[in-house]
Amino acid sequence: MSATVSLPPSAPGAGARRTVNRLKRARGQLSALIDAVESGADCRSVVTQLAAVRGALDKAGFELISSAMRECLAVPAEPGADGREPDSDGGRPTLEEIRALFLRLT
Protein backbone atom coordinates (compact mmCIF):
# COMPACT_ATOMS: atom_id res chain seq x y z
CA MET A 1 0.00 0.00 0.00
CA SER A 2 1.72 3.13 -1.22
CA ALA A 3 0.34 6.62 -0.72
CA THR A 4 1.33 9.60 -2.77
CA VAL A 5 2.45 12.57 -0.71
CA SER A 6 2.80 16.04 -2.12
CA LEU A 7 5.63 18.01 -0.63
CA PRO A 8 4.91 21.63 0.20
CA PRO A 9 5.03 23.89 -2.81
CA SER A 10 8.45 25.41 -3.02
CA ALA A 11 8.57 29.14 -2.95
CA PRO A 12 11.35 30.56 -5.07
CA GLY A 13 13.47 30.65 -1.93
CA ALA A 14 16.92 29.42 -1.06
CA GLY A 15 15.75 25.84 -0.35
CA ALA A 16 14.13 25.46 -3.77
CA ARG A 17 17.19 26.94 -5.48
CA ARG A 18 19.49 24.53 -3.61
CA THR A 19 17.33 21.57 -4.62
CA VAL A 20 17.19 22.62 -8.28
CA ASN A 21 20.95 23.22 -8.31
CA ARG A 22 21.57 19.76 -6.85
CA LEU A 23 19.29 18.16 -9.44
CA LYS A 24 21.01 20.02 -12.28
CA ARG A 25 24.38 18.88 -10.93
CA ALA A 26 23.08 15.30 -10.86
CA ARG A 27 21.83 15.67 -14.44
CA GLY A 28 25.30 16.77 -15.56
CA GLN A 29 26.95 13.95 -13.65
CA LEU A 30 24.50 11.43 -15.13
CA SER A 31 25.27 12.64 -18.66
CA ALA A 32 28.99 12.23 -17.95
CA LEU A 33 28.33 8.75 -16.55
CA ILE A 34 26.39 7.69 -19.65
CA ASP A 35 29.17 9.03 -21.86
CA ALA A 36 31.76 7.12 -19.82
CA VAL A 37 29.86 3.84 -20.13
CA GLU A 38 29.28 4.34 -23.87
CA SER A 39 32.96 5.08 -24.44
CA GLY A 40 34.08 2.02 -22.48
CA ALA A 41 35.68 3.88 -19.58
CA ASP A 42 37.35 1.77 -16.92
CA CYS A 43 35.28 0.35 -14.07
CA ARG A 44 36.80 2.58 -11.38
CA SER A 45 35.92 5.74 -13.25
CA VAL A 46 32.37 4.58 -13.94
CA VAL A 47 31.74 3.55 -10.33
CA THR A 48 33.18 6.85 -9.08
CA GLN A 49 30.84 8.78 -11.36
CA LEU A 50 27.91 6.57 -10.37
CA ALA A 51 28.60 7.33 -6.70
CA ALA A 52 28.68 11.06 -7.49
CA VAL A 53 25.28 10.87 -9.24
CA ARG A 54 23.78 8.91 -6.36
CA GLY A 55 25.18 11.39 -3.83
CA ALA A 56 23.78 14.37 -5.72
CA LEU A 57 20.33 12.76 -5.91
CA ASP A 58 20.42 11.80 -2.23
CA LYS A 59 21.30 15.35 -1.24
CA ALA A 60 18.48 16.74 -3.39
CA GLY A 61 16.05 14.32 -1.73
CA PHE A 62 17.24 15.27 1.74
CA GLU A 63 16.84 18.95 0.86
CA LEU A 64 13.23 18.31 -0.18
CA ILE A 65 12.51 16.36 3.01
CA SER A 66 14.16 19.08 5.09
CA SER A 67 11.93 21.72 3.50
CA ALA A 68 8.84 19.58 4.14
CA MET A 69 9.86 19.11 7.77
CA ARG A 70 10.36 22.84 8.29
CA GLU A 71 6.95 23.54 6.73
CA CYS A 72 5.22 20.81 8.73
CA LEU A 73 6.76 21.92 12.01
CA ALA A 74 5.96 25.57 11.34
CA VAL A 75 2.30 24.85 10.53
CA PRO A 76 1.33 21.29 11.51
CA ALA A 77 -1.30 19.46 9.48
CA GLU A 78 -4.64 19.63 11.25
CA PRO A 79 -6.13 16.37 12.51
CA GLY A 80 -9.24 15.03 10.80
CA ALA A 81 -12.72 15.10 12.32
CA ASP A 82 -11.98 11.86 14.19
CA GLY A 83 -8.86 13.35 15.81
CA ARG A 84 -6.44 11.24 13.72
CA GLU A 85 -3.93 12.59 11.28
CA PRO A 86 -5.48 13.24 7.88
CA ASP A 87 -4.92 10.76 5.07
CA SER A 88 -2.61 11.79 2.29
CA ASP A 89 -4.77 13.81 -0.06
CA GLY A 90 -2.10 15.92 -1.70
CA GLY A 91 -2.18 18.46 1.12
CA ARG A 92 0.60 19.23 3.58
CA PRO A 93 2.34 16.01 4.67
CA THR A 94 2.12 14.93 8.28
CA LEU A 95 5.22 14.25 10.33
CA GLU A 96 4.59 10.52 9.93
CA GLU A 97 4.45 10.86 6.14
CA ILE A 98 7.66 12.91 6.15
CA ARG A 99 9.30 10.24 8.31
CA ALA A 100 8.25 7.56 5.82
CA LEU A 101 9.61 9.61 2.92
CA PHE A 102 12.89 10.13 4.74
CA LEU A 103 13.26 6.40 5.39
CA ARG A 104 12.69 5.68 1.70
CA LEU A 105 15.81 7.74 0.95
CA THR A 106 18.05 5.83 3.32
Coordinates of C-alpha atoms in Angstrom, one line a residue:
M1 CA 0.0 0.0 0.0
S2 CA 1.7 3.1 -1.2
A3 CA 0.3 6.6 -0.7
T4 CA 1.3 9.6 -2.8
V5 CA 2.4 12.6 -0.7
S6 CA 2.8 16.0 -2.1
L7 CA 5.6 18.0 -0.6
P8 CA 4.9 21.6 0.2
P9 CA 5.0 23.9 -2.8
S10 CA 8.5 25.4 -3.0
A11 CA 8.6 29.1 -3.0
P12 CA 11.4 30.6 -5.1
G13 CA 13.5 30.7 -1.9
A14 CA 16.9 29.4 -1.1
G15 CA 15.7 25.8 -0.3
A16 CA 14.1 25.5 -3.8
R17 CA 17.2 26.9 -5.5
R18 CA 19.5 24.5 -3.6
T19 CA 17.3 21.6 -4.6
V20 CA 17.2 22.6 -8.3
N21 CA 21.0 23.2 -8.3
R22 CA 21.6 19.8 -6.9
L23 CA 19.3 18.2 -9.4
K24 CA 21.0 20.0 -12.3
R25 CA 24.4 18.9 -10.9
A26 CA 23.1 15.3 -10.9
R27 CA 21.8 15.7 -14.4
G28 CA 25.3 16.8 -15.6
Q29 CA 27.0 13.9 -13.6
L30 CA 24.5 11.4 -15.1
S31 CA 25.3 12.6 -18.7
A32 CA 29.0 12.2 -18.0
L33 CA 28.3 8.8 -16.6
I34 CA 26.4 7.7 -19.7
D35 CA 29.2 9.0 -21.9
A36 CA 31.8 7.1 -19.8
V37 CA 29.9 3.8 -20.1
E38 CA 29.3 4.3 -23.9
S39 CA 33.0 5.1 -24.4
G40 CA 34.1 2.0 -22.5
A41 CA 35.7 3.9 -19.6
D42 CA 37.3 1.8 -16.9
C43 CA 35.3 0.3 -14.1
R44 CA 36.8 2.6 -11.4
S45 CA 35.9 5.7 -13.3
V46 CA 32.4 4.6 -13.9
V47 CA 31.7 3.5 -10.3
T48 CA 33.2 6.8 -9.1
Q49 CA 30.8 8.8 -11.4
L50 CA 27.9 6.6 -10.4
A51 CA 28.6 7.3 -6.7
A52 CA 28.7 11.1 -7.5
V53 CA 25.3 10.9 -9.2
R54 CA 23.8 8.9 -6.4
G55 CA 25.2 11.4 -3.8
A56 CA 23.8 14.4 -5.7
L57 CA 20.3 12.8 -5.9
D58 CA 20.4 11.8 -2.2
K59 CA 21.3 15.4 -1.2
A60 CA 18.5 16.7 -3.4
G61 CA 16.0 14.3 -1.7
F62 CA 17.2 15.3 1.7
E63 CA 16.8 18.9 0.9
L64 CA 13.2 18.3 -0.2
I65 CA 12.5 16.4 3.0
S66 CA 14.2 19.1 5.1
S67 CA 11.9 21.7 3.5
A68 CA 8.8 19.6 4.1
M69 CA 9.9 19.1 7.8
R70 CA 10.4 22.8 8.3
E71 CA 7.0 23.5 6.7
C72 CA 5.2 20.8 8.7
L73 CA 6.8 21.9 12.0
A74 CA 6.0 25.6 11.3
V75 CA 2.3 24.9 10.5
P76 CA 1.3 21.3 11.5
A77 CA -1.3 19.5 9.5
E78 CA -4.6 19.6 11.2
P79 CA -6.1 16.4 12.5
G80 CA -9.2 15.0 10.8
A81 CA -12.7 15.1 12.3
D82 CA -12.0 11.9 14.2
G83 CA -8.9 13.3 15.8
R84 CA -6.4 11.2 13.7
E85 CA -3.9 12.6 11.3
P86 CA -5.5 13.2 7.9
D87 CA -4.9 10.8 5.1
S88 CA -2.6 11.8 2.3
D89 CA -4.8 13.8 -0.1
G90 CA -2.1 15.9 -1.7
G91 CA -2.2 18.5 1.1
R92 CA 0.6 19.2 3.6
P93 CA 2.3 16.0 4.7
T94 CA 2.1 14.9 8.3
L95 CA 5.2 14.3 10.3
E96 CA 4.6 10.5 9.9
E97 CA 4.4 10.9 6.1
I98 CA 7.7 12.9 6.1
R99 CA 9.3 10.2 8.3
A100 CA 8.3 7.6 5.8
L101 CA 9.6 9.6 2.9
F102 CA 12.9 10.1 4.7
L103 CA 13.3 6.4 5.4
R104 CA 12.7 5.7 1.7
L105 CA 15.8 7.7 0.9
T106 CA 18.0 5.8 3.3

